[in-house]
């Protein structure tokens, strides 16, 4: 695997240099669009609607349109955003693992320790395991600020991006507001049916039958000579070393003390301002 990002995982004053890898990959067969008359490849071009010219990718900027006006954002504009320069995965808080809604889970990434000693990495992994906590982190990747859940899978820390709260639609279905009576017998029979299908989940038992049949079809066409020459049809188409945590215990101790001090200051009752003395009026 090739790392797609390099930075540091930070919680408190502890710094864990890491490399980030995509944890999943698409197994679908890649298909092109072709002209059914001669098999010629169909390509899409970026055409400017004003002059009708094909625009090179390097000459393309992004824009926001509010329906009345358009704001053009250049590459320099986007690069100037603070989040674009961040190379940190910042732990915001640690939450009970069962509080992370599976509906909000998105793209998954593996984190590999990127230092001569993986001690801080292993410490964080074991801490998450023993406390049954998930770290909620914030970082920047591919021009976007991301919220993610940091959890343990085997011996590896896994970073799984989360959808923002306003990206999850509300499930408002009037039919579910109606009162429905379920008898004890119906519930018992339903539970019995569930029990008859119950077993330990093994993802290796399941395969994508459509993709398997598609590959079989392609192989059969190749064997029968029902293929076109690809070239004739389609055309020929630096790393910084991670920093070390010099004194892990000292960083942990200082982080805990700072966190306690911040919490104590937050919980402390606000001091009331001394009451002003009333001045007596001269008679």
Tab-separated table of C-alpha atoms in Angstrom:
chain	number	residue	atom	x	y	z
A	1	UNK	CA	0.000	0.000	0.000
A	2	UNK	CA	1.073	3.582	-0.627
A	3	UNK	CA	0.462	6.221	2.036
A	4	UNK	CA	-1.799	9.073	0.953
A	5	UNK	CA	-1.025	11.468	3.798
A	6	UNK	CA	1.567	11.974	6.500
A	7	UNK	CA	1.261	13.949	9.708
A	8	UNK	CA	0.948	13.613	13.458
A	9	UNK	CA	-1.814	12.378	15.718
A	10	UNK	CA	-1.948	14.686	18.751
A	11	UNK	CA	-3.748	14.368	22.068
A	12	UNK	CA	-2.764	16.812	24.759
A	13	UNK	CA	0.988	17.275	24.482
A	14	UNK	CA	1.530	13.772	23.112
A	15	UNK	CA	2.542	13.655	19.458
A	16	UNK	CA	2.260	10.412	17.461
A	17	UNK	CA	3.766	10.628	13.933
A	18	UNK	CA	1.680	8.550	11.528
A	19	UNK	CA	1.224	7.652	7.877
A	20	UNK	CA	-2.305	7.340	6.512
A	21	UNK	CA	-3.444	4.628	4.094
A	22	UNK	CA	-6.808	3.955	2.470
A	23	UNK	CA	-8.254	0.955	4.288
A	24	UNK	CA	-10.653	-0.059	1.526
A	25	UNK	CA	-10.652	-0.349	-2.258
A	26	UNK	CA	-13.277	-0.690	-4.968
A	27	UNK	CA	-13.349	-4.150	-6.567
A	28	UNK	CA	-15.793	-3.215	-9.367
A	29	UNK	CA	-14.647	-3.903	-12.937
A	30	UNK	CA	-13.721	-0.582	-14.574
A	31	UNK	CA	-15.786	-0.008	-17.712
A	32	UNK	CA	-15.436	2.706	-20.385
A	33	UNK	CA	-18.076	4.195	-22.638
A	34	UNK	CA	-17.649	3.448	-26.349
A	35	UNK	CA	-19.483	4.169	-29.610
A	36	UNK	CA	-21.602	1.087	-30.371
A	37	UNK	CA	-21.013	1.483	-34.106
A	38	UNK	CA	-17.228	1.189	-34.134
A	39	UNK	CA	-16.112	0.740	-30.508
A	40	UNK	CA	-14.425	4.135	-30.431
A	41	UNK	CA	-13.747	5.518	-26.970
A	42	UNK	CA	-16.054	8.322	-25.826
A	43	UNK	CA	-14.244	10.982	-23.851
A	44	UNK	CA	-15.558	13.980	-21.958
A	45	UNK	CA	-13.904	17.356	-22.445
A	46	UNK	CA	-13.967	20.497	-20.307
A	47	UNK	CA	-15.532	23.100	-22.580
A	48	UNK	CA	-15.763	26.792	-21.628
A	49	UNK	CA	-19.364	27.937	-22.180
A	50	UNK	CA	-18.207	31.451	-23.179
A	51	UNK	CA	-15.585	30.831	-25.866
A	52	UNK	CA	-16.321	27.165	-26.610
A	53	UNK	CA	-12.647	26.219	-26.146
A	54	UNK	CA	-11.334	23.089	-24.409
A	55	UNK	CA	-9.811	24.219	-21.092
A	56	UNK	CA	-6.697	22.484	-19.654
A	57	UNK	CA	-7.163	21.217	-16.108
A	58	UNK	CA	-4.448	23.591	-14.804
A	59	UNK	CA	-6.470	26.573	-16.042
A	60	UNK	CA	-9.597	25.587	-14.126
A	61	UNK	CA	-10.599	27.298	-10.875
A	62	UNK	CA	-13.581	26.637	-8.627
A	63	UNK	CA	-16.554	28.921	-8.069
A	64	UNK	CA	-19.553	29.336	-5.785
A	65	UNK	CA	-22.873	30.390	-7.285
A	66	UNK	CA	-25.641	31.661	-4.981
A	67	UNK	CA	-28.140	31.921	-7.816
A	68	UNK	CA	-27.471	35.589	-8.517
A	69	UNK	CA	-23.709	36.049	-8.279
A	70	UNK	CA	-20.661	33.867	-8.809
A	71	UNK	CA	-17.544	33.999	-6.645
A	72	UNK	CA	-14.403	32.540	-8.232
A	73	UNK	CA	-11.984	30.805	-5.836
A	74	UNK	CA	-8.460	30.387	-7.193
A	75	UNK	CA	-6.003	27.700	-6.155
A	76	UNK	CA	-4.139	30.338	-4.128
A	77	UNK	CA	-7.392	31.296	-2.369
A	78	UNK	CA	-8.001	27.711	-1.301
A	79	UNK	CA	-4.353	27.156	-0.344
A	80	UNK	CA	-4.516	30.184	1.977
A	81	UNK	CA	-7.094	28.534	4.249
A	82	UNK	CA	-5.558	27.497	7.605
A	83	UNK	CA	-6.902	23.963	7.403
A	84	UNK	CA	-5.081	23.400	4.110
A	85	UNK	CA	-1.709	23.756	5.855
A	86	UNK	CA	-2.532	21.575	8.860
A	87	UNK	CA	-0.680	18.276	9.136
A	88	UNK	CA	-2.197	17.247	12.447
A	89	UNK	CA	-4.935	14.827	13.420
A	90	UNK	CA	-6.131	16.516	16.598
A	91	UNK	CA	-7.983	14.504	19.247
A	92	UNK	CA	-10.944	16.617	20.347
A	93	UNK	CA	-12.459	14.237	22.895
A	94	UNK	CA	-12.782	10.595	23.923
A	95	UNK	CA	-16.336	9.218	23.909
A	96	UNK	CA	-17.963	5.859	24.766
A	97	UNK	CA	-17.701	3.727	21.629
A	98	UNK	CA	-21.427	2.916	21.594
A	99	UNK	CA	-22.238	6.626	21.219
A	100	UNK	CA	-20.812	6.763	17.677
A	101	UNK	CA	-23.781	6.276	15.332
A	102	UNK	CA	-22.938	3.767	12.591
A	103	UNK	CA	-24.979	5.896	10.174
A	104	UNK	CA	-22.373	8.654	10.377
A	105	UNK	CA	-19.370	6.431	9.539
A	106	UNK	CA	-17.801	7.140	6.141
A	107	UNK	CA	-14.368	6.463	4.563
A	108	UNK	CA	-11.884	4.335	6.548
A	109	UNK	CA	-8.094	4.751	6.775
A	110	UNK	CA	-5.296	2.796	8.455
A	111	UNK	CA	-2.726	4.652	10.548
A	112	UNK	CA	0.856	3.365	10.601
A	113	UNK	CA	3.369	4.614	13.183
A	114	UNK	CA	5.942	6.813	11.448
A	115	UNK	CA	8.806	6.987	13.936
A	116	UNK	CA	11.695	4.857	15.128
A	117	UNK	CA	9.702	3.895	18.231
A	118	UNK	CA	5.979	2.994	18.085
A	119	UNK	CA	5.580	3.333	21.867
A	120	UNK	CA	3.204	6.326	21.809
A	121	UNK	CA	1.150	4.641	19.063
A	122	UNK	CA	0.845	1.387	21.029
A	123	UNK	CA	0.043	3.285	24.237
A	124	UNK	CA	-2.872	5.083	22.584
A	125	UNK	CA	-4.117	1.842	21.043
A	126	UNK	CA	-4.090	-0.014	24.343
A	127	UNK	CA	-5.701	2.907	26.156
A	128	UNK	CA	-8.607	2.956	23.700
A	129	UNK	CA	-9.012	-0.816	24.094
A	130	UNK	CA	-8.990	-0.816	27.893
A	131	UNK	CA	-11.300	2.183	28.298
A	132	UNK	CA	-13.693	1.126	25.486
A	133	UNK	CA	-13.476	4.661	24.154
A	134	UNK	CA	-13.376	6.092	20.661
A	135	UNK	CA	-11.373	9.240	19.974
A	136	UNK	CA	-13.168	11.958	18.035
A	137	UNK	CA	-10.576	13.768	15.938
A	138	UNK	CA	-10.416	16.681	13.523
A	139	UNK	CA	-8.029	16.983	10.557
A	140	UNK	CA	-7.735	18.250	6.983
A	141	UNK	CA	-7.576	16.025	3.920
A	142	UNK	CA	-8.012	16.883	0.245
A	143	UNK	CA	-9.119	20.472	0.777
A	144	UNK	CA	-11.707	19.634	3.423
A	145	UNK	CA	-11.852	19.742	7.192
A	146	UNK	CA	-12.892	16.306	8.426
A	147	UNK	CA	-14.377	14.948	11.615
A	148	UNK	CA	-13.453	11.331	12.281
A	149	UNK	CA	-13.590	8.492	14.767
A	150	UNK	CA	-10.291	6.920	15.806
A	151	UNK	CA	-10.711	3.323	16.931
A	152	UNK	CA	-8.820	0.036	17.183
A	153	UNK	CA	-9.004	-2.837	14.707
A	154	UNK	CA	-6.736	-5.679	15.686
A	155	UNK	CA	-3.306	-4.118	16.269
A	156	UNK	CA	-3.965	-1.108	14.057
A	157	UNK	CA	-5.479	2.310	14.703
A	158	UNK	CA	-8.242	3.025	12.208
A	159	UNK	CA	-9.400	6.503	11.292
A	160	UNK	CA	-12.977	6.587	9.989
A	161	UNK	CA	-14.348	9.880	8.748
A	162	UNK	CA	-17.733	10.948	10.075
A	163	UNK	CA	-20.553	12.774	8.365
A	164	UNK	CA	-21.291	16.170	9.891
A	165	UNK	CA	-24.530	16.387	11.880
A	166	UNK	CA	-26.269	18.442	9.182
A	167	UNK	CA	-25.376	15.846	6.530
A	168	UNK	CA	-27.589	13.184	8.130
A	169	UNK	CA	-31.201	13.511	7.035
A	170	UNK	CA	-34.005	13.308	9.544
A	171	UNK	CA	-36.141	10.185	9.186
A	172	UNK	CA	-39.653	11.663	9.304
A	173	UNK	CA	-42.146	9.003	8.211
A	174	UNK	CA	-45.813	9.612	9.192
A	175	UNK	CA	-46.554	5.870	9.120
A	176	UNK	CA	-44.215	5.358	12.089
A	177	UNK	CA	-46.238	7.817	14.177
A	178	UNK	CA	-49.251	5.494	14.132
A	179	UNK	CA	-49.847	3.213	17.097
A	180	UNK	CA	-49.211	-0.432	16.208
A	181	UNK	CA	-50.142	-3.369	18.455
A	182	UNK	CA	-47.694	-6.287	18.475
A	183	UNK	CA	-48.896	-9.403	20.256
A	184	UNK	CA	-46.645	-11.490	22.470
A	185	UNK	CA	-47.109	-14.454	20.115
A	186	UNK	CA	-46.039	-12.409	17.069
A	187	UNK	CA	-42.967	-11.175	18.884
A	188	UNK	CA	-42.132	-14.713	19.985
A	189	UNK	CA	-42.428	-16.072	16.442
A	190	UNK	CA	-40.342	-13.206	15.064
A	191	UNK	CA	-37.630	-13.868	17.648
A	192	UNK	CA	-37.714	-17.553	16.713
A	193	UNK	CA	-37.197	-16.657	13.054
A	194	UNK	CA	-34.243	-14.441	13.958
A	195	UNK	CA	-32.769	-17.259	16.022
A	196	UNK	CA	-33.021	-19.657	13.070
A	197	UNK	CA	-30.860	-17.292	10.985
A	198	UNK	CA	-28.412	-16.472	13.785
A	199	UNK	CA	-24.690	-17.213	13.429
A	200	UNK	CA	-21.306	-15.478	13.730
A	201	UNK	CA	-20.669	-13.026	10.917
A	202	UNK	CA	-17.882	-13.978	8.518
A	203	UNK	CA	-17.530	-11.463	5.654
A	204	UNK	CA	-15.401	-13.971	3.695
A	205	UNK	CA	-18.559	-16.038	3.092
A	206	UNK	CA	-20.080	-13.313	0.921
A	207	UNK	CA	-19.051	-12.390	-2.618
A	208	UNK	CA	-20.188	-9.828	-5.178
A	209	UNK	CA	-21.914	-12.173	-7.618
A	210	UNK	CA	-22.585	-9.486	-10.229
A	211	UNK	CA	-18.894	-8.535	-10.502
A	212	UNK	CA	-17.877	-12.200	-10.632
A	213	UNK	CA	-20.302	-12.873	-13.487
A	214	UNK	CA	-19.162	-9.702	-15.280
A	215	UNK	CA	-15.549	-10.876	-15.151
A	216	UNK	CA	-16.622	-14.304	-16.449
A	217	UNK	CA	-18.414	-12.625	-19.359
A	218	UNK	CA	-15.344	-10.529	-20.211
A	219	UNK	CA	-13.056	-13.586	-20.083
A	220	UNK	CA	-15.435	-15.521	-22.352
A	221	UNK	CA	-15.431	-12.705	-24.916
A	222	UNK	CA	-11.626	-12.593	-24.839
A	223	UNK	CA	-11.389	-16.355	-25.389
A	224	UNK	CA	-13.798	-16.135	-28.346
A	225	UNK	CA	-11.748	-13.346	-29.931
A	226	UNK	CA	-14.589	-10.911	-29.458
A	227	UNK	CA	-12.291	-8.033	-28.533
A	228	UNK	CA	-10.827	-4.854	-29.975
A	229	UNK	CA	-7.225	-3.673	-29.989
A	230	UNK	CA	-6.919	-1.318	-27.015
A	231	UNK	CA	-4.337	1.043	-28.555
A	232	UNK	CA	-6.277	1.338	-31.790
A	233	UNK	CA	-9.575	1.892	-29.992
A	234	UNK	CA	-8.714	3.903	-26.891
A	235	UNK	CA	-5.346	5.463	-27.723
A	236	UNK	CA	-2.226	5.229	-25.594
A	237	UNK	CA	-3.017	6.608	-22.932
A	238	UNK	CA	9.566	14.265	-0.649
A	239	UNK	CA	8.875	12.951	2.927
A	240	UNK	CA	9.723	14.565	6.189
A	241	UNK	CA	10.730	12.235	9.005
A	242	UNK	CA	8.160	12.141	11.813
A	243	UNK	CA	9.169	13.751	15.096
A	244	UNK	CA	9.797	11.703	18.215
A	245	UNK	CA	8.104	12.065	21.572
A	246	UNK	CA	11.117	12.849	23.771
A	247	UNK	CA	9.507	12.116	27.143
A	248	UNK	CA	6.182	10.354	26.812
A	249	UNK	CA	5.384	10.235	30.545
A	250	UNK	CA	6.136	13.939	30.957
A	251	UNK	CA	3.920	14.814	27.989
A	252	UNK	CA	1.097	12.691	29.412
A	253	UNK	CA	1.482	14.201	32.898
A	254	UNK	CA	1.493	17.761	31.571
A	255	UNK	CA	-1.538	17.057	29.380
A	256	UNK	CA	-3.548	15.648	32.302
A	257	UNK	CA	-2.642	18.599	34.532
A	258	UNK	CA	-3.565	21.081	31.831
A	259	UNK	CA	-6.877	19.310	31.199
A	260	UNK	CA	-7.739	19.254	34.922
A	261	UNK	CA	-6.876	22.917	35.307
A	262	UNK	CA	-9.044	23.848	32.342
A	263	UNK	CA	-11.957	21.812	33.683
A	264	UNK	CA	-11.607	23.280	37.176
A	265	UNK	CA	-11.592	26.784	35.739
A	266	UNK	CA	-14.673	25.965	33.682
A	267	UNK	CA	-16.563	24.456	36.645
A	268	UNK	CA	-15.569	27.164	39.145
A	269	UNK	CA	-18.462	29.535	40.015
A	270	UNK	CA	-18.053	32.997	38.592
A	271	UNK	CA	-16.885	35.514	41.173
A	272	UNK	CA	-19.419	38.211	41.876
A	273	UNK	CA	-18.268	41.778	41.500
A	274	UNK	CA	-18.238	43.691	44.818
A	275	UNK	CA	-21.415	45.710	45.358
A	276	UNK	CA	-21.010	49.412	44.833
A	277	UNK	CA	-21.496	51.592	47.895
A	278	UNK	CA	-24.434	53.911	47.735
A	279	UNK	CA	-23.401	57.498	48.123
A	280	UNK	CA	-25.473	59.465	50.657
A	281	UNK	CA	-27.116	62.618	49.414
A	282	UNK	CA	-26.135	65.826	51.114
A	283	UNK	CA	-29.029	67.310	53.049
